[in-house]
Short mmCIF file of C-alpha atoms in Angstrom, two decimals:
data_model
loop_
_atom_site.label_atom_id
_atom_site.label_comp_id
_atom_site.label_asym_id
_atom_site.label_seq_id
_atom_site.Cartn_x
_atom_site.Cartn_y
_atom_site.Cartn_z
CA MET A 2 0.00 0.00 0.00
CA LYS A 3 1.42 3.36 -1.05
CA THR A 4 0.67 6.50 0.93
CA LEU A 5 0.87 10.09 -0.28
CA ILE A 6 1.07 12.74 2.45
CA ILE A 7 -0.02 16.06 1.02
CA VAL A 8 1.12 18.63 3.55
CA SER A 9 -0.06 22.22 3.47
CA HIS A 10 1.54 24.72 5.84
CA PRO A 11 2.58 28.26 4.88
CA GLU A 12 5.56 28.25 7.29
CA ILE A 13 6.43 24.62 7.78
CA ASP A 14 9.99 25.29 8.99
CA GLU A 15 8.64 27.29 11.92
CA SER A 16 6.11 24.63 12.89
CA ALA A 17 7.37 22.40 15.72
CA SER A 18 4.56 19.91 15.21
CA GLN A 19 5.09 19.57 11.46
CA GLN A 20 8.86 19.20 11.95
CA TYR A 21 8.25 16.53 14.58
CA LEU A 22 5.96 14.57 12.27
CA LYS A 23 8.34 14.95 9.34
CA GLU A 24 11.38 13.70 11.25
CA ALA A 25 9.43 10.67 12.41
CA LEU A 26 8.51 9.57 8.90
CA PRO A 27 9.52 5.95 8.37
CA ASP A 28 12.21 5.52 5.75
CA SER A 29 9.99 3.63 3.34
CA ASN A 30 9.49 3.81 -0.38
CA GLU A 31 5.81 3.21 0.28
CA ILE A 32 5.49 6.75 1.66
CA THR A 33 5.72 10.01 -0.29
CA PHE A 34 5.96 13.26 1.64
CA HIS A 35 4.72 16.16 -0.48
CA HIS A 36 4.73 19.71 0.90
CA LEU A 37 2.71 21.93 -1.42
CA GLU A 38 3.96 25.40 -0.45
CA SER A 39 7.64 24.49 -0.99
CA THR A 40 6.91 22.50 -4.18
CA TYR A 41 5.04 25.44 -5.70
CA PRO A 42 6.37 28.63 -4.11
CA ASP A 43 4.72 30.72 -6.84
CA GLY A 44 1.39 28.91 -6.37
CA LYS A 45 1.37 27.52 -9.90
CA ILE A 46 0.43 23.87 -9.60
CA ASP A 47 1.54 21.24 -12.11
CA ILE A 48 -1.87 19.62 -12.45
CA GLU A 49 -0.72 16.69 -14.57
CA ARG A 50 2.06 15.81 -12.14
CA GLU A 51 -0.31 16.00 -9.18
CA GLN A 52 -2.84 13.78 -10.86
CA GLU A 53 -0.11 11.24 -11.63
CA LEU A 54 1.03 11.32 -8.01
CA LEU A 55 -2.52 10.63 -6.86
CA GLN A 56 -2.85 7.69 -9.22
CA GLN A 57 0.43 6.19 -7.99
CA HIS A 58 -0.81 6.01 -4.38
CA ASP A 59 -3.58 4.17 -2.55
CA ARG A 60 -3.96 6.22 0.61
CA ILE A 61 -4.06 10.02 0.29
CA ILE A 62 -3.48 12.04 3.45
CA PHE A 63 -4.21 15.76 3.82
CA GLN A 64 -1.98 17.00 6.64
CA PHE A 65 -2.35 20.60 7.83
CA PRO A 66 -2.88 22.96 10.75
CA PHE A 67 -6.60 23.39 11.30
CA TYR A 68 -6.80 27.20 10.99
CA TRP A 69 -10.34 28.65 11.02
CA TYR A 70 -11.77 25.15 10.82
CA SER A 71 -10.23 24.37 7.44
CA SER A 72 -6.95 23.99 5.56
CA PRO A 73 -4.44 26.70 4.61
CA PRO A 74 -5.33 28.33 1.27
CA MET A 75 -2.72 26.34 -0.68
CA LEU A 76 -4.47 23.00 -0.13
CA LYS A 77 -7.79 24.52 -1.19
CA HIS A 78 -6.05 25.87 -4.30
CA TRP A 79 -4.73 22.36 -4.93
CA GLN A 80 -8.23 20.89 -4.58
CA ASP A 81 -9.72 23.45 -6.98
CA GLU A 82 -6.96 22.90 -9.56
CA VAL A 83 -6.20 19.18 -9.37
CA LEU A 84 -9.57 17.57 -8.68
CA THR A 85 -10.92 18.26 -12.12
CA GLU A 86 -14.09 17.00 -13.70
CA ASN A 87 -13.55 13.80 -15.70
CA PHE A 88 -10.63 13.01 -13.42
CA ALA A 89 -12.01 13.11 -9.91
CA TYR A 90 -15.75 13.16 -10.61
CA GLY A 91 -18.26 13.38 -13.42
CA TYR A 92 -18.14 11.43 -16.67
CA GLY A 93 -15.12 9.12 -16.62
CA GLY A 94 -13.96 10.83 -13.44
CA ASN A 95 -13.21 7.78 -11.37
CA LYS A 96 -9.43 8.02 -11.02
CA LEU A 97 -9.64 8.28 -7.22
CA LYS A 98 -12.25 5.59 -6.81
CA ASP A 99 -11.59 3.15 -3.94
CA LYS A 100 -8.54 5.09 -2.76
CA GLU A 101 -8.53 6.22 0.87
CA LEU A 102 -8.65 9.80 2.10
CA GLY A 103 -7.24 10.56 5.52
CA LEU A 104 -6.81 13.80 7.47
CA VAL A 105 -3.96 14.61 9.86
CA LEU A 106 -5.03 17.77 11.66
CA VAL A 107 -2.92 19.80 14.07
CA ILE A 108 -5.33 21.63 16.34
CA GLY A 109 -4.55 24.41 18.81
CA MET A 110 -7.52 24.05 21.14
CA PRO A 111 -8.23 21.11 23.47
CA GLU A 112 -10.46 18.28 22.26
CA LYS A 113 -13.20 18.94 24.83
CA GLU A 114 -14.05 22.33 23.28
CA TYR A 115 -15.22 20.68 20.05
CA GLN A 116 -18.74 19.78 21.15
CA VAL A 117 -22.04 21.50 21.90
CA GLY A 118 -21.52 23.82 24.82
CA GLY A 119 -17.74 23.81 24.25
CA LYS A 120 -15.88 26.97 23.27
CA GLU A 121 -15.66 25.86 19.63
CA GLY A 122 -19.22 24.56 19.68
CA PHE A 123 -18.99 22.04 16.84
CA SER A 124 -17.56 18.54 16.68
CA LEU A 125 -14.68 17.72 14.37
CA SER A 126 -16.91 15.13 12.72
CA THR A 127 -19.14 18.04 11.68
CA LEU A 128 -16.43 20.59 10.88
CA THR A 129 -14.69 18.16 8.52
CA THR A 130 -17.79 17.44 6.41
CA PRO A 131 -16.36 19.38 3.43
CA TYR A 132 -13.65 16.67 3.20
CA GLN A 133 -16.14 13.88 3.76
CA ALA A 134 -18.27 15.31 0.95
CA MET A 135 -15.17 15.47 -1.25
CA ALA A 136 -14.46 11.79 -0.52
CA LYS A 137 -18.05 10.92 -1.39
CA LYS A 138 -17.94 12.88 -4.65
CA THR A 139 -14.64 11.27 -5.71
CA GLN A 140 -15.69 7.80 -4.52
CA MET A 141 -12.87 7.63 -1.98
CA ARG A 142 -13.14 5.91 1.38
CA PHE A 143 -12.90 8.47 4.17
CA LEU A 144 -10.70 7.37 7.06
CA LYS A 145 -11.21 8.30 10.68
CA PRO A 146 -9.20 11.55 11.00
CA PHE A 147 -5.92 11.58 12.91
CA LEU A 148 -6.21 14.52 15.33
CA ILE A 149 -3.33 16.10 17.22
CA PHE A 150 -4.60 18.47 19.91
CA GLN A 151 -2.35 21.05 21.56
CA PHE A 152 0.98 19.63 20.46
CA HIS A 153 2.85 22.23 22.49
CA TYR A 154 1.41 20.96 25.75
CA MET A 155 2.10 17.29 25.06
CA GLU A 156 4.48 15.38 27.34
CA GLU A 157 7.35 13.51 25.72
CA THR A 158 5.70 10.11 26.29
CA GLU A 159 2.44 11.37 24.76
CA LYS A 160 4.36 12.57 21.73
CA MET A 161 6.03 9.17 21.36
CA ARG A 162 2.69 7.38 21.58
CA MET A 163 1.25 9.80 19.07
CA LEU A 164 4.12 9.14 16.66
CA THR A 165 3.53 5.40 16.74
CA ALA A 166 -0.15 5.93 16.04
CA TYR A 167 0.79 8.36 13.23
CA GLN A 168 3.07 5.81 11.58
CA GLN A 169 0.29 3.26 11.81
CA TYR A 170 -2.14 5.76 10.31
CA LEU A 171 0.19 6.16 7.34
CA MET A 172 1.16 2.53 6.82
CA ILE A 173 -1.29 -0.04 8.11
CA GLU A 174 -4.23 -1.28 6.13
CA ASP A 175 -7.23 -1.42 8.46
CA PHE A 176 -5.10 0.51 10.96
CA ASP A 177 -7.97 0.67 13.36
CA THR A 178 -8.03 -3.03 14.25
CA LEU A 179 -6.03 -4.53 17.12
CA LYS A 180 -4.83 -7.34 14.86
CA ALA A 181 -3.34 -4.90 12.36
CA LYS A 182 -1.57 -3.01 15.14
CA GLU A 183 -0.11 -6.24 16.54
CA ASN A 184 1.24 -7.21 13.15
CA TRP A 185 2.74 -3.79 12.75
CA PHE A 186 4.55 -4.05 16.10
CA LEU A 187 5.83 -7.53 15.20
CA GLN A 188 7.20 -6.18 11.92
CA GLN A 189 8.88 -3.31 13.74
CA ILE A 190 10.56 -5.76 16.11
CA GLU A 191 11.68 -7.99 13.22
CA ALA A 192 13.13 -4.98 11.43
CA MET A 193 15.29 -3.85 14.33
CA ASP A 194 18.98 -4.29 13.69
CA GLU A 195 20.43 -6.33 16.54
CA GLN A 196 23.85 -4.80 16.39
CA PHE A 197 22.51 -1.36 17.36
CA LEU A 198 20.42 -2.62 20.27
CA PRO A 199 21.71 -2.41 23.85
CA ARG A 200 22.99 -5.68 25.36
CA GLY A 201 20.22 -7.93 26.57
CA SER A 202 17.43 -6.11 24.78
CA THR A 203 17.22 -8.77 22.05
CA PHE A 204 16.04 -11.21 24.69
CA VAL A 205 13.43 -8.73 25.99
CA LEU A 206 12.13 -8.09 22.48
CA GLU A 207 11.86 -11.83 21.83
CA GLN A 208 9.72 -12.10 24.96
CA VAL A 209 7.51 -9.19 23.87
CA LYS A 210 7.09 -10.83 20.49
CA GLU A 211 6.06 -14.12 22.05
CA LEU A 212 3.66 -12.31 24.34
CA ILE A 213 1.93 -10.55 21.43
CA GLU A 214 1.71 -13.84 19.55
CA ASP A 215 0.31 -15.73 22.56
CA ASN A 216 -2.22 -12.96 23.09
CA ARG A 217 -3.34 -13.18 19.51
CA MET A 218 -3.69 -16.99 19.68
CA GLU A 219 -5.92 -16.69 22.72
CA LEU A 220 -8.03 -13.95 21.12
CA ASP A 221 -8.40 -16.06 17.96
CA GLU A 222 -9.51 -19.07 20.02
CA ILE A 223 -12.13 -17.00 21.84
CA GLN A 224 -13.31 -15.62 18.51
CA MET A 225 -13.61 -19.14 17.08
CA TYR A 226 -15.57 -20.27 20.12
CA LEU A 227 -17.92 -17.29 19.83
CA ASP A 228 -18.43 -17.92 16.11
CA GLN A 229 -19.34 -21.58 16.75
CA ALA A 230 -21.66 -20.66 19.62
CA GLY A 231 -23.33 -18.11 17.36
CA GLY A 232 -23.74 -20.74 14.65
CA SER A 233 -25.49 -23.23 16.98
CA LEU A 234 -27.93 -20.74 18.45
CA MET B 2 -26.85 49.63 8.78
CA LYS B 3 -23.68 49.29 6.71
CA THR B 4 -22.94 46.14 4.76
CA LEU B 5 -19.57 44.91 3.54
CA ILE B 6 -19.66 42.33 0.75
CA ILE B 7 -16.38 40.45 0.69
CA VAL B 8 -16.33 38.66 -2.64
CA SER B 9 -13.84 35.94 -3.46
CA HIS B 10 -13.69 34.59 -6.99
CA PRO B 11 -10.50 33.86 -8.92
CA GLU B 12 -12.06 34.77 -12.28
CA ILE B 13 -14.91 37.10 -11.46
CA ASP B 14 -15.11 38.65 -14.93
CA GLU B 15 -15.88 35.24 -16.41
CA SER B 16 -18.57 34.47 -13.85
CA ALA B 17 -22.08 35.19 -15.14
CA SER B 18 -23.61 34.83 -11.69
CA GLN B 19 -21.13 37.18 -9.99
CA GLN B 20 -21.54 39.76 -12.75
CA TYR B 21 -25.31 39.52 -12.43
CA LEU B 22 -25.15 40.09 -8.66
CA LYS B 23 -22.66 42.93 -9.05
CA GLU B 24 -24.73 44.80 -11.62
CA ALA B 25 -27.77 44.56 -9.39
CA LEU B 26 -26.09 46.16 -6.39
CA PRO B 27 -28.19 49.07 -5.15
CA ASP B 28 -26.47 52.41 -5.53
CA SER B 29 -26.18 53.04 -1.82
CA ASN B 30 -23.39 54.35 0.37
CA GLU B 31 -24.51 51.79 2.94
CA ILE B 32 -23.04 49.01 0.81
CA THR B 33 -19.36 48.34 0.11
CA PHE B 34 -18.45 45.84 -2.59
CA HIS B 35 -14.98 44.42 -1.98
CA HIS B 36 -13.50 41.86 -4.37
CA LEU B 37 -10.39 40.35 -2.79
CA GLU B 38 -8.61 38.89 -5.82
CA SER B 39 -8.64 42.18 -7.72
CA THR B 40 -7.79 44.28 -4.65
CA TYR B 41 -4.76 42.11 -3.91
CA PRO B 42 -3.61 40.54 -7.19
CA ASP B 43 -0.27 39.58 -5.61
CA GLY B 44 -2.05 38.00 -2.62
CA LYS B 45 -0.49 40.41 -0.11
CA ILE B 46 -3.31 41.58 2.12
CA ASP B 47 -3.27 44.97 3.86
CA ILE B 48 -4.35 43.64 7.24
CA GLU B 49 -4.82 47.02 8.89
CA ARG B 50 -7.02 48.29 6.08
CA GLU B 51 -9.12 45.13 6.16
CA GLN B 52 -9.61 45.36 9.90
CA GLU B 53 -10.69 49.01 9.53
CA LEU B 54 -13.17 48.04 6.82
CA LEU B 55 -14.65 45.39 9.09
CA GLN B 56 -15.03 47.87 11.93
CA GLN B 57 -16.80 50.37 9.65
CA HIS B 58 -19.57 47.89 8.78
CA ASP B 59 -22.30 46.08 10.67
CA ARG B 60 -23.14 43.22 8.36
CA ILE B 61 -20.27 41.25 6.80
CA ILE B 62 -21.10 39.07 3.81
CA PHE B 63 -18.81 36.39 2.39
CA GLN B 64 -19.84 35.92 -1.23
CA PHE B 65 -18.21 33.18 -3.28
CA PRO B 66 -18.68 30.14 -5.52
CA PHE B 67 -18.98 27.07 -3.32
CA TYR B 68 -16.13 25.00 -4.84
CA TRP B 69 -15.32 21.75 -3.04
CA TYR B 70 -17.68 22.72 -0.22
CA SER B 71 -15.73 25.83 0.78
CA SER B 72 -14.46 29.20 -0.43
CA PRO B 73 -11.78 29.94 -3.02
CA PRO B 74 -8.28 30.04 -1.45
CA MET B 75 -8.13 33.84 -1.36
CA LEU B 76 -10.94 34.17 1.19
CA LYS B 77 -9.31 31.55 3.39
CA HIS B 78 -6.06 33.49 3.09
CA TRP B 79 -7.97 36.62 4.13
CA GLN B 80 -9.44 34.81 7.16
CA ASP B 81 -6.01 33.52 8.24
CA GLU B 82 -4.41 36.95 7.85
CA VAL B 83 -7.08 39.41 8.97
CA LEU B 84 -8.88 37.60 11.80
CA THR B 85 -5.99 37.91 14.20
CA GLU B 86 -5.92 37.13 17.89
CA ASN B 87 -6.68 40.20 20.04
CA PHE B 88 -8.72 41.59 17.15
CA ALA B 89 -11.25 38.89 16.27
CA TYR B 90 -10.91 36.59 19.30
CA GLY B 91 -8.86 36.04 22.42
CA TYR B 92 -7.89 38.70 24.94
CA GLY B 93 -9.37 42.06 23.86
CA GLY B 94 -10.40 40.43 20.58
CA ASN B 95 -13.98 41.63 20.42
CA LYS B 96 -13.87 43.96 17.41
CA LEU B 97 -16.40 41.87 15.48
CA LYS B 98 -18.71 41.31 18.44
CA ASP B 99 -22.43 41.72 17.61
CA LYS B 100 -21.76 42.25 13.91
CA GLU B 101 -23.57 39.93 11.51
CA LEU B 102 -21.96 37.31 9.27
CA GLY B 103 -23.82 36.27 6.14
CA LEU B 104 -22.94 33.90 3.30
CA VAL B 105 -23.92 34.30 -0.34
CA LEU B 106 -23.06 31.00 -1.99
CA VAL B 107 -23.27 30.23 -5.69
CA ILE B 108 -23.74 26.49 -6.01
CA GLY B 109 -23.52 24.37 -9.13
CA MET B 110 -25.62 21.40 -8.03
CA PRO B 111 -29.36 21.39 -7.33
CA GLU B 112 -30.58 21.93 -3.78
CA LYS B 113 -32.09 18.46 -3.46
CA GLU B 114 -28.67 16.77 -3.65
CA TYR B 115 -27.57 18.38 -0.37
CA GLN B 116 -29.17 15.89 2.01
CA VAL B 117 -28.69 12.32 3.17
CA GLY B 118 -29.15 10.05 0.20
CA GLY B 119 -28.53 12.96 -2.19
CA LYS B 120 -25.54 13.00 -4.53
CA GLU B 121 -23.69 15.48 -2.29
CA GLY B 122 -24.82 13.67 0.84
CA PHE B 123 -24.54 16.53 3.32
CA SER B 124 -26.79 19.50 4.04
CA LEU B 125 -25.54 23.05 3.55
CA SER B 126 -26.29 23.66 7.23
CA THR B 127 -23.64 21.04 7.97
CA LEU B 128 -21.15 21.92 5.24
CA THR B 129 -21.06 25.56 6.34
CA THR B 130 -20.22 24.79 10.00
CA PRO B 131 -16.66 26.16 9.59
CA TYR B 132 -18.23 29.60 9.05
CA GLN B 133 -20.72 29.13 11.86
CA ALA B 134 -17.82 28.21 14.16
CA MET B 135 -15.97 31.31 12.99
CA ALA B 136 -19.02 33.46 13.85
CA LYS B 137 -19.18 31.84 17.27
CA LYS B 138 -15.49 32.40 17.95
CA THR B 139 -15.66 36.05 16.89
CA GLN B 140 -19.00 36.64 18.66
CA MET B 141 -20.78 37.48 15.42
CA ARG B 142 -24.40 36.66 14.69
CA PHE B 143 -24.61 34.11 11.90
CA LEU B 144 -27.32 34.86 9.34
CA LYS B 145 -29.28 32.28 7.42
CA PRO B 146 -27.14 31.78 4.27
CA PHE B 147 -28.31 33.12 0.92
CA LEU B 148 -28.03 30.20 -1.49
CA ILE B 149 -28.12 30.45 -5.27
CA PHE B 150 -28.46 27.03 -6.86
CA GLN B 151 -27.71 26.40 -10.53
CA PHE B 152 -27.75 30.01 -11.68
CA HIS B 153 -27.28 28.94 -15.30
CA TYR B 154 -30.57 27.06 -15.34
CA MET B 155 -32.61 29.86 -13.74
CA GLU B 156 -35.43 31.46 -15.73
CA GLU B 157 -35.43 35.23 -16.07
CA THR B 158 -38.29 35.64 -13.58
CA GLU B 159 -36.50 33.43 -11.06
CA LYS B 160 -33.39 35.55 -11.45
CA MET B 161 -35.40 38.72 -10.84
CA ARG B 162 -36.99 37.26 -7.72
CA MET B 163 -33.57 36.14 -6.53
CA LEU B 164 -32.17 39.65 -7.04
CA THR B 165 -34.88 41.21 -4.90
CA ALA B 166 -34.18 38.70 -2.14
CA TYR B 167 -30.44 39.38 -2.53
CA GLN B 168 -30.91 43.13 -2.10
CA GLN B 169 -33.02 42.47 0.98
CA TYR B 170 -30.31 40.13 2.32
CA LEU B 171 -27.80 42.95 1.97
CA MET B 172 -29.91 45.83 3.26
CA ILE B 173 -32.74 44.88 5.56
CA GLU B 174 -32.37 44.43 9.28
CA ASP B 175 -34.27 41.32 10.31
CA PHE B 176 -34.58 40.57 6.60
CA ASP B 177 -36.28 37.32 7.35
CA THR B 178 -39.55 38.80 8.65
CA LEU B 179 -42.52 39.56 6.43
CA LYS B 180 -42.87 42.99 8.05
CA ALA B 181 -39.33 43.98 7.14
CA LYS B 182 -39.85 42.83 3.57
CA GLU B 183 -43.07 44.85 3.29
CA ASN B 184 -41.32 47.96 4.53
CA TRP B 185 -38.54 47.38 2.05
CA PHE B 186 -41.00 47.13 -0.86
CA LEU B 187 -42.78 50.29 0.32
CA GLN B 188 -39.47 52.14 0.38
CA GLN B 189 -38.63 50.89 -3.11
CA ILE B 190 -41.96 52.18 -4.39
CA GLU B 191 -41.45 55.55 -2.68
CA ALA B 192 -38.00 55.85 -4.22
CA MET B 193 -39.15 55.31 -7.79
CA ASP B 194 -38.83 58.35 -9.93
CA GLU B 195 -42.22 59.03 -11.49
CA GLN B 196 -40.88 60.62 -14.60
CA PHE B 197 -39.16 57.40 -15.70
CA LEU B 198 -42.21 55.21 -15.11
CA PRO B 199 -44.52 54.25 -17.97
CA ARG B 200 -47.83 56.14 -18.18
CA GLY B 201 -50.43 54.89 -15.75
CA SER B 202 -48.01 52.85 -13.63
CA THR B 203 -47.98 55.45 -10.84
CA PHE B 204 -51.62 54.64 -10.22
CA VAL B 205 -50.87 50.88 -10.13
CA LEU B 206 -48.01 51.38 -7.71
CA GLU B 207 -50.25 53.48 -5.44
CA GLN B 208 -52.74 50.62 -5.39
CA VAL B 209 -49.98 48.06 -4.57
CA LYS B 210 -48.78 50.30 -1.77
CA GLU B 211 -52.28 50.57 -0.30
CA LEU B 212 -52.71 46.82 -0.61
CA ILE B 213 -49.50 46.13 1.33
CA GLU B 214 -50.53 48.62 4.00
CA ASP B 215 -54.04 47.17 4.31
CA ASN B 216 -52.57 43.69 4.56
CA ARG B 217 -50.26 44.79 7.33
CA MET B 218 -53.10 46.43 9.27
CA GLU B 219 -55.11 43.24 9.11
CA LEU B 220 -52.14 41.11 10.18
CA ASP B 221 -51.44 43.46 13.06
CA GLU B 222 -55.08 43.26 14.19
CA ILE B 223 -55.00 39.46 14.14
CA GLN B 224 -51.72 39.53 16.07
CA MET B 225 -53.24 41.86 18.67
CA TYR B 226 -56.28 39.61 19.01
CA LEU B 227 -54.05 36.52 19.47
CA ASP B 228 -51.91 38.29 22.05
CA GLN B 229 -55.00 39.25 24.08
CA ALA B 230 -56.50 35.77 23.79
CA GLY B 231 -53.19 34.34 24.98
CA GLY B 232 -53.16 36.75 27.90
CA SER B 233 -56.64 35.76 29.07
CA LEU B 234 -56.02 32.03 28.95
#
């Protein structure tokens, strides 16, 4: 699965959160990082190139700071220019069909304000409907958004946990299932280069791996039992 | 009441609907027409000037083609630049408080598609929440949006009716009440210059005026009766 991260931020070098996310990108040829403002400093978008990029990837991510409940102007410009009729919608416009659309939003206010009675007053499920409607129109599958609230107030451990979830959001198919997350962790452990690990940690990792696998076996057994019970009812 | 129409359209001269609306603007010093893309062709916004303009008006209208369920990039750029902390929100940021925010949206698809099960799948009440949230944050009063669906398919009489409603949307306080609309029509009749009217039409207009006034008297009487009945219950 190939993932295209379309980042829009007018001053990305000054953004601590965007830099943090960028540095944590896995070194994988399955992931393309694409910052619009630095690719097109004069705002003139190469539509053909962008449409090719979209066709070469399966999961499309819009990553941006959530200013005034929407994207920076450059991403909107990109939408207006690149998502043309007969490409993205309309007659013959099925080039994005069955691809996934995800959002990675960096949000300044705390999560609890995004509800009725909260300071922002609207949920993020409601505020992001323009992107959901875009996914519907282009026949894409809209993923649960990845929301980063108040990055500046996050503790180091929170940031680390967030990064893991971010990498999963980019890379795992069905990233929202426990099984997929387990597999991802197992792959990460496999991929670790022993010679760079501290003494003794190989043994610990082996144990962790066995634990995850044992857990999964037990869960699968319970599932099988439940399925059979359901069948005999 | 002073109204500021902030128009965003990347190619306004090619837009039949925008030209139609522009030509129909009443010649009034209560109305300021402000097209962003032609005011700032290089995209560099004079923030101070924009903030002054906002403060000089009571009703702020965002008028734009509803591309991809949002505004053209220039209006978003304007929002990000002009609606600064300590001006529009945050500490001391109450300069827009109690002003009105209206939307005039030109929409390519028919109204019926903007609902569950429709081709667009979301209502305009939902899709416009980013602007409602902006009004909330800046303590503005959000007006019922003025929606123009499929301008190109509108009959001439529909267009005329739409224009009247548009002028009311720009100029009338409490534009959504019948009483306010009546008053507006009476004023329009008063303001007509007899010498340019066709022979005999003065008499017709007098009759229309009397009819509206009689209607209002009757409605007021019924209202009074209902109020008294309610009081004695």
